């Protein structure tokens, strides 16, 4: 009875431990369920991180290297307003979203808009520069020391599976954000204009859509989603100015894996990467899980280059 | 009339700004260590630490420790054997990047450093010590744990007062089980939790060798990368159910471990740390709370039995308004070794300082270890990482007895 992962456990492990010890030869159902819960929690957050990235790419064809840095600004907004002004972290999250929306619009108007028609490497360099500026500003303002809200929210146990409340709240916020953004794109005039622009920028201009306005709003919404993704992280983790990088690397994988510009793809990709991440960490030594994530990424690029749900924001 | 007054004001303004600028420039030039005429009026220590980047917080505190040691020596009359020559510290930022280790060392030497210290991150120190070797300038490692830095390279100009990874593991594997067993408790199995970089891997390797010598079987090893959560790692450790979980990580990863333990309601009989930053940091201990009460880390340490060590700690905290941790203590002690080397050499010439360091024995230092002297590899022959216990969320040295500030409580 129960899940046997004997063949997986026979993989080379830490210094030959797997072959010397029977401790990893069998995984209990409770452990498998626990890991599954962690995979869903992590995958949901990854999906949220990838959402803003895929939206900006889907509509504007811009790869935003500053996405991770914008997450960090979201993290520090929540931490700072909570510690300096005593504002409840959950109430600080909308502030981070609004602040990042404003930063996104400002960044677009002052830098990206003038190079929208330039070769794509120009946008890469500019967003890379913005990343450096944002991270340096955080370093100078708050130092490089790790910071924490020290919430200690604890966990709930359901059928022997522990669900850390910090991650659970983060997941619920992620799901809510996805629903809100999806409804916005599907049900509002502006959302339809964004989808129209994502479909065909030239045609959108011909039918009277103000594409430059759509661009800065899209960049603002993408930045706001980055801010939201960052804002939920202090609920369960210490933060530092470089934490965005850890999430961003996998977010790029998710965006390509799910399909460039695809919202459902970002969520599906997030869950897949979350699953590989958590189970890979359990069964593989060292950074083997990260190698597995990149192997899947390469396989998808070779077998289905448009991604699992390739399409676009317009879908 | 008005016009004349306006012109006069403008001329005055330009004159004063020009004078101020000239004075400012003169001040800058006057402070350039490369202008040292070599008459022995000052000796320059180069500080090569991460002042920005993910290690920037600790690196800045370590750099401050170098500055403070020089400041206190100058306050006490400077280098006696050089007729009161003052110590000068020049600092540069290696950002924790390996590729900058050698570059910063070269730059410090170009700027006049007679002796160098650094670098915290082992790969950076590896590169930095090689650059110093090429230039023939002595390098006293402030903090860097990897054995390979000195033991895999034939360096004649590099010295390490702190215990390296293997010594940390030897001390941990001996001291931690001994106090547990002396207290009538038992420890037979261990789970290792380490940061998956050079630092964590080197300590893990040494613990693998040393723990079995103390009849402790390693039943699980889990690693964590920067920015990761420890949820899966704790599930693995809970499944393996070791008697003691030994953490070798920086602050964030240890805080993560404890958070995940709390969330999964997992409490091993003992929590320990080998070269663990968080278990020697009061701020981190307060954040981790009751879960780490009674934890048993080994690390280099300030000698709690010395009044002078307490004075240094108080001066540091008032001077820089920052907490004084084990890395600061070890860096201060390393700078004390440099200062002793300069005194012994009676010269600011790097060759003379190097000759002195190779033969030196420094008894008057603030670290909790016997007199510091170096073997042929440049390793401190008497290096020691004493055992602490977290008591009332403070790190207190409990063993060996000669450095103990309080008794073990198990």
CSV table of N, CA and C in Angstrom, one decimal, chain A residues 154-254:
chain,number,residue,atom,x,y,z
A,154,UNK,N,2.1,30.7,11.6
A,154,UNK,CA,1.8,29.3,11.9
A,154,UNK,C,1.2,28.6,10.8
A,155,UNK,N,0.5,27.5,11.1
A,155,UNK,CA,0.0,26.7,10.0
A,155,UNK,C,-1.3,26.0,10.4
A,156,UNK,N,-2.1,25.5,9.5
A,156,UNK,CA,-3.2,24.7,9.8
A,156,UNK,C,-2.9,23.3,9.4
A,157,UNK,N,-3.4,22.3,10.1
A,157,UNK,CA,-3.2,20.9,9.7
A,157,UNK,C,-4.5,20.3,9.3
A,158,UNK,N,-4.5,19.8,8.0
A,158,UNK,CA,-5.7,19.1,7.5
A,158,UNK,C,-5.3,17.7,7.1
A,159,UNK,N,-5.9,16.7,7.8
A,159,UNK,CA,-5.6,15.3,7.6
A,159,UNK,C,-4.1,15.1,7.6
A,160,UNK,N,-3.4,15.7,8.6
A,160,UNK,CA,-2.0,15.4,8.8
A,160,UNK,C,-1.1,16.2,7.8
A,161,UNK,N,-1.7,17.0,7.0
A,161,UNK,CA,-0.9,17.9,6.1
A,161,UNK,C,-0.9,19.3,6.6
A,162,UNK,N,0.3,19.8,6.8
A,162,UNK,CA,0.5,21.2,7.3
A,162,UNK,C,0.4,22.2,6.2
A,163,UNK,N,-0.4,23.2,6.3
A,163,UNK,CA,-0.5,24.3,5.4
A,163,UNK,C,0.0,25.6,6.1
A,164,UNK,N,1.2,26.0,5.8
A,164,UNK,CA,1.7,27.3,6.4
A,164,UNK,C,0.7,28.4,6.0
A,165,UNK,N,0.2,29.1,7.0
A,165,UNK,CA,-0.8,30.2,6.7
A,165,UNK,C,-0.2,31.3,5.8
A,166,UNK,N,1.1,31.6,6.1
A,166,UNK,CA,1.6,32.7,5.2
A,166,UNK,C,1.5,32.4,3.8
A,167,UNK,N,2.0,31.2,3.4
A,167,UNK,CA,1.9,30.7,2.0
A,167,UNK,C,0.5,30.6,1.5
A,168,UNK,N,-0.4,30.1,2.5
A,168,UNK,CA,-1.8,29.9,2.1
A,168,UNK,C,-2.5,31.3,1.7
A,169,UNK,N,-2.2,32.3,2.6
A,169,UNK,CA,-2.7,33.6,2.3
A,169,UNK,C,-2.2,34.1,0.9
A,170,UNK,N,-0.9,33.9,0.7
A,170,UNK,CA,-0.3,34.3,-0.5
A,170,UNK,C,-0.9,33.6,-1.7
A,171,UNK,N,-1.2,32.3,-1.6
A,171,UNK,CA,-1.9,31.6,-2.7
A,171,UNK,C,-3.3,32.2,-2.9
A,172,UNK,N,-4.0,32.4,-1.9
A,172,UNK,CA,-5.4,32.9,-2.0
A,172,UNK,C,-5.4,34.3,-2.7
A,173,UNK,N,-4.4,35.1,-2.3
A,173,UNK,CA,-4.3,36.5,-2.9
A,173,UNK,C,-3.9,36.3,-4.4
A,174,UNK,N,-3.0,35.3,-4.7
A,174,UNK,CA,-2.6,35.1,-6.1
A,174,UNK,C,-3.8,34.7,-6.9
A,175,UNK,N,-4.6,33.7,-6.4
A,175,UNK,CA,-5.8,33.3,-7.1
A,175,UNK,C,-6.8,34.4,-7.4
A,176,UNK,N,-7.0,35.3,-6.3
A,176,UNK,CA,-7.9,36.4,-6.5
A,176,UNK,C,-7.4,37.4,-7.6
A,177,UNK,N,-6.0,37.6,-7.6
A,177,UNK,CA,-5.5,38.5,-8.5
A,177,UNK,C,-5.7,38.0,-10.0
A,178,UNK,N,-5.5,36.7,-10.1
A,178,UNK,CA,-5.7,36.1,-11.5
A,178,UNK,C,-7.1,36.3,-11.9
A,179,UNK,N,-8.0,36.0,-11.0
A,179,UNK,CA,-9.5,36.2,-11.4
A,179,UNK,C,-9.8,37.6,-11.7
A,180,UNK,N,-9.3,38.5,-10.9
A,180,UNK,CA,-9.6,40.0,-11.2
A,180,UNK,C,-9.0,40.4,-12.5
A,181,UNK,N,-7.7,40.0,-12.8
A,181,UNK,CA,-7.1,40.4,-14.0
A,181,UNK,C,-7.8,39.8,-15.2
A,182,UNK,N,-8.2,38.5,-15.0
A,182,UNK,CA,-8.9,37.8,-16.1
A,182,UNK,C,-10.3,38.5,-16.4
A,183,UNK,N,-11.0,38.9,-15.3
A,183,UNK,CA,-12.3,39.5,-15.5
A,183,UNK,C,-12.1,40.9,-16.2
A,184,UNK,N,-11.0,41.6,-15.7
A,184,UNK,CA,-10.7,42.9,-16.3
A,184,UNK,C,-10.5,42.8,-17.8
A,185,UNK,N,-9.7,41.8,-18.2
A,185,UNK,CA,-9.4,41.7,-19.6
A,185,UNK,C,-10.6,41.2,-20.4
A,186,UNK,N,-11.4,40.4,-19.8
A,186,UNK,CA,-12.6,39.9,-20.6
A,186,UNK,C,-13.8,40.8,-20.6
A,187,UNK,N,-14.0,41.5,-19.5
A,187,UNK,CA,-15.3,42.2,-19.3
A,187,UNK,C,-15.3,43.7,-19.5
A,188,UNK,N,-14.1,44.3,-19.5
A,188,UNK,CA,-14.1,45.7,-19.6
A,188,UNK,C,-13.6,46.2,-21.0
A,189,UNK,N,-14.0,47.4,-21.3
A,189,UNK,CA,-13.6,48.0,-22.6
A,189,UNK,C,-12.1,48.1,-22.7
A,190,UNK,N,-11.5,48.6,-21.6
A,190,UNK,CA,-10.0,48.7,-21.6
A,190,UNK,C,-9.4,47.3,-21.8
A,191,UNK,N,-9.9,46.3,-21.1
A,191,UNK,CA,-9.4,45.0,-21.2
A,191,UNK,C,-9.5,44.5,-22.6
A,192,UNK,N,-10.6,44.8,-23.3
A,192,UNK,CA,-10.8,44.3,-24.7
A,192,UNK,C,-9.8,45.1,-25.6
A,193,UNK,N,-9.5,46.3,-25.2
A,193,UNK,CA,-8.5,47.1,-26.0
A,193,UNK,C,-7.1,46.5,-25.8
A,194,UNK,N,-6.8,46.1,-24.6
A,194,UNK,CA,-5.5,45.5,-24.4
A,194,UNK,C,-5.4,44.2,-25.2
A,195,UNK,N,-6.5,43.4,-25.1
A,195,UNK,CA,-6.4,42.1,-25.9
A,195,UNK,C,-6.3,42.4,-27.4
A,196,UNK,N,-7.0,43.4,-27.8
A,196,UNK,CA,-6.9,43.8,-29.3
A,196,UNK,C,-5.5,44.2,-29.6
A,197,UNK,N,-4.9,45.0,-28.8
A,197,UNK,CA,-3.5,45.4,-29.0
A,197,UNK,C,-2.6,44.2,-29.0
A,198,UNK,N,-2.8,43.3,-28.1
A,198,UNK,CA,-2.0,42.1,-28.0
A,198,UNK,C,-2.1,41.3,-29.3
A,199,UNK,N,-3.3,41.2,-29.9
A,199,UNK,CA,-3.6,40.5,-31.1
A,199,UNK,C,-2.8,41.1,-32.3
A,200,UNK,N,-3.0,42.4,-32.5
A,200,UNK,CA,-2.4,43.0,-33.6
A,200,UNK,C,-2.3,44.5,-33.4
A,201,UNK,N,-1.1,45.0,-33.1
A,201,UNK,CA,-0.9,46.4,-32.7
A,201,UNK,C,-1.3,47.4,-33.8
A,202,UNK,N,-1.0,47.0,-35.1
A,202,UNK,CA,-1.3,47.9,-36.2
A,202,UNK,C,-2.8,48.0,-36.4
A,203,UNK,N,-3.5,46.8,-36.4
A,203,UNK,CA,-4.9,46.7,-36.6
A,203,UNK,C,-5.6,47.5,-35.4
A,204,UNK,N,-5.1,47.4,-34.2
A,204,UNK,CA,-5.7,48.1,-33.1
A,204,UNK,C,-5.7,49.6,-33.3
A,205,UNK,N,-4.6,50.1,-33.9
A,205,UNK,CA,-4.5,51.5,-34.2
A,205,UNK,C,-5.5,51.9,-35.2
A,206,UNK,N,-5.7,51.1,-36.2
A,206,UNK,CA,-6.7,51.4,-37.3
A,206,UNK,C,-8.1,51.5,-36.7
A,207,UNK,N,-8.4,50.7,-35.7
A,207,UNK,CA,-9.8,50.7,-35.2
A,207,UNK,C,-9.9,51.7,-34.1
A,208,UNK,N,-8.9,52.5,-33.9
A,208,UNK,CA,-9.1,53.7,-33.0
A,208,UNK,C,-8.6,53.4,-31.6
A,209,UNK,N,-7.9,52.3,-31.3
A,209,UNK,CA,-7.4,52.1,-30.0
A,209,UNK,C,-6.1,52.9,-29.8
A,210,UNK,N,-6.0,53.6,-28.7
A,210,UNK,CA,-4.9,54.4,-28.4
A,210,UNK,C,-3.8,53.5,-27.9
A,211,UNK,N,-3.0,53.0,-28.8
A,211,UNK,CA,-2.0,51.9,-28.5
A,211,UNK,C,-0.9,52.4,-27.5
A,212,UNK,N,-0.4,53.7,-27.7
A,212,UNK,CA,0.6,54.1,-26.7
A,212,UNK,C,0.0,54.1,-25.2
A,213,UNK,N,-1.3,54.5,-25.2
A,213,UNK,CA,-1.9,54.5,-23.8
A,213,UNK,C,-2.1,53.1,-23.3
A,214,UNK,N,-2.5,52.2,-24.2
A,214,UNK,CA,-2.6,50.8,-23.8
A,214,UNK,C,-1.2,50.3,-23.3
A,215,UNK,N,-0.1,50.7,-24.0
A,215,UNK,CA,1.2,50.2,-23.6
A,215,UNK,C,1.6,50.7,-22.2
A,216,UNK,N,1.3,52.0,-21.9
A,216,UNK,CA,1.8,52.3,-20.5
A,216,UNK,C,0.9,51.8,-19.5
A,217,UNK,N,-0.4,51.6,-19.8
A,217,UNK,CA,-1.3,51.0,-18.8
A,217,UNK,C,-0.9,49.5,-18.6
A,218,UNK,N,-0.6,48.8,-19.7
A,218,UNK,CA,-0.2,47.4,-19.6
A,218,UNK,C,1.1,47.3,-18.8
A,219,UNK,N,2.1,48.2,-19.1
A,219,UNK,CA,3.3,48.1,-18.3
A,219,UNK,C,3.0,48.4,-16.8
A,220,UNK,N,2.1,49.3,-16.6
A,220,UNK,CA,1.7,49.6,-15.2
A,220,UNK,C,1.1,48.4,-14.5
A,221,UNK,N,0.2,47.8,-15.3
A,221,UNK,CA,-0.5,46.6,-14.7
A,221,UNK,C,0.5,45.5,-14.4
A,222,UNK,N,1.4,45.3,-15.4
A,222,UNK,CA,2.4,44.2,-15.2
A,222,UNK,C,3.3,44.5,-14.0
A,223,UNK,N,3.7,45.8,-13.8
A,223,UNK,CA,4.5,46.2,-12.7
A,223,UNK,C,3.7,46.0,-11.4
A,224,UNK,N,2.4,46.3,-11.5
A,224,UNK,CA,1.5,46.2,-10.3
A,224,UNK,C,1.4,44.7,-9.9
A,225,UNK,N,1.4,43.8,-10.9
A,225,UNK,CA,1.3,42.4,-10.6
A,225,UNK,C,2.7,41.9,-10.0
A,226,UNK,N,3.8,42.5,-10.5
A,226,UNK,CA,5.1,42.2,-9.9
A,226,UNK,C,5.1,42.6,-8.4
A,227,UNK,N,4.5,43.8,-8.2
A,227,UNK,CA,4.4,44.4,-6.8
A,227,UNK,C,3.6,43.5,-5.9
A,228,UNK,N,2.5,43.0,-6.5
A,228,UNK,CA,1.6,42.1,-5.7
A,228,UNK,C,2.4,40.8,-5.4
A,229,UNK,N,3.0,40.3,-6.4
A,229,UNK,CA,3.8,39.0,-6.1
A,229,UNK,C,4.9,39.2,-5.0
A,230,UNK,N,5.5,40.4,-5.1
A,230,UNK,CA,6.5,40.7,-4.1
A,230,UNK,C,5.9,41.0,-2.7
A,231,UNK,N,4.7,41.6,-2.8
A,231,UNK,CA,4.1,42.0,-1.5
A,231,UNK,C,3.6,40.8,-0.6
A,232,UNK,N,3.3,39.7,-1.3
A,232,UNK,CA,2.9,38.6,-0.5
A,232,UNK,C,4.0,37.8,0.1
A,233,UNK,N,5.2,38.0,-0.4
A,233,UNK,CA,6.4,37.2,0.1
A,233,UNK,C,6.8,37.5,1.5
A,234,UNK,N,6.7,38.7,2.0
A,234,UNK,CA,7.1,38.9,3.4
A,234,UNK,C,6.1,38.2,4.4
A,235,UNK,N,5.0,37.8,3.9
A,235,UNK,CA,4.0,37.0,4.8
A,235,UNK,C,4.6,35.7,5.3
A,236,UNK,N,5.6,35.2,4.5
A,236,UNK,CA,6.2,33.9,4.9
A,236,UNK,C,7.7,33.8,4.8
A,237,UNK,N,8.4,34.8,4.4
A,237,UNK,CA,9.8,34.7,4.2
A,237,UNK,C,10.5,36.0,4.6
A,238,UNK,N,11.8,35.8,5.0
A,238,UNK,CA,12.6,37.0,5.2
A,238,UNK,C,12.9,37.6,3.8
A,239,UNK,N,13.1,38.9,3.7
A,239,UNK,CA,13.3,39.5,2.4
A,239,UNK,C,14.7,40.1,2.4
A,240,UNK,N,15.3,40.3,1.2
A,240,UNK,CA,16.5,41.0,1.0
A,240,UNK,C,16.5,41.6,-0.4
A,241,UNK,N,17.4,42.5,-0.7
A,241,UNK,CA,17.2,43.2,-2.0
A,241,UNK,C,17.4,42.3,-3.2
A,242,UNK,N,17.9,41.1,-3.0
A,242,UNK,CA,18.2,40.2,-4.1
A,242,UNK,C,17.2,39.0,-4.3
A,243,UNK,N,16.2,39.0,-3.4
A,243,UNK,CA,15.3,37.9,-3.4
A,243,UNK,C,14.5,37.8,-4.7
A,244,UNK,N,14.3,38.9,-5.4
A,244,UNK,CA,13.5,38.8,-6.7
A,244,UNK,C,14.2,37.9,-7.7
A,245,UNK,N,15.5,37.8,-7.7
A,245,UNK,CA,16.2,37.0,-8.7
A,245,UNK,C,15.8,35.5,-8.5
A,246,UNK,N,15.7,35.1,-7.3
A,246,UNK,CA,15.3,33.6,-7.1
A,246,UNK,C,14.0,33.3,-7.7
A,247,UNK,N,13.1,34.2,-7.7
A,247,UNK,CA,11.7,33.9,-8.3
A,247,UNK,C,11.7,34.2,-9.8
A,248,UNK,N,12.5,35.2,-10.2
A,248,UNK,CA,12.4,35.7,-11.6
A,248,UNK,C,13.0,34.6,-12.5
A,249,UNK,N,14.0,33.9,-12.1
A,249,UNK,CA,14.6,32.9,-13.0
A,249,UNK,C,13.6,31.9,-13.4
A,250,UNK,N,12.9,31.4,-12.3
A,250,UNK,CA,11.9,30.4,-12.6
A,250,UNK,C,10.7,31.0,-13.3
A,251,UNK,N,10.4,32.3,-13.1
A,251,UNK,CA,9.3,32.9,-13.8
A,251,UNK,C,9.5,33.0,-15.3
A,252,UNK,N,10.7,33.2,-15.7
A,252,UNK,CA,11.0,33.2,-17.1
A,252,UNK,C,10.8,31.8,-17.7
A,253,UNK,N,11.2,30.8,-17.0
A,253,UNK,CA,11.0,29.4,-17.4
A,253,UNK,C,9.5,29.2,-17.6
A,254,UNK,N,8.7,29.6,-16.6
A,254,UNK,CA,7.3,29.4,-16.6
A,254,UNK,C,6.6,30.1,-17.7
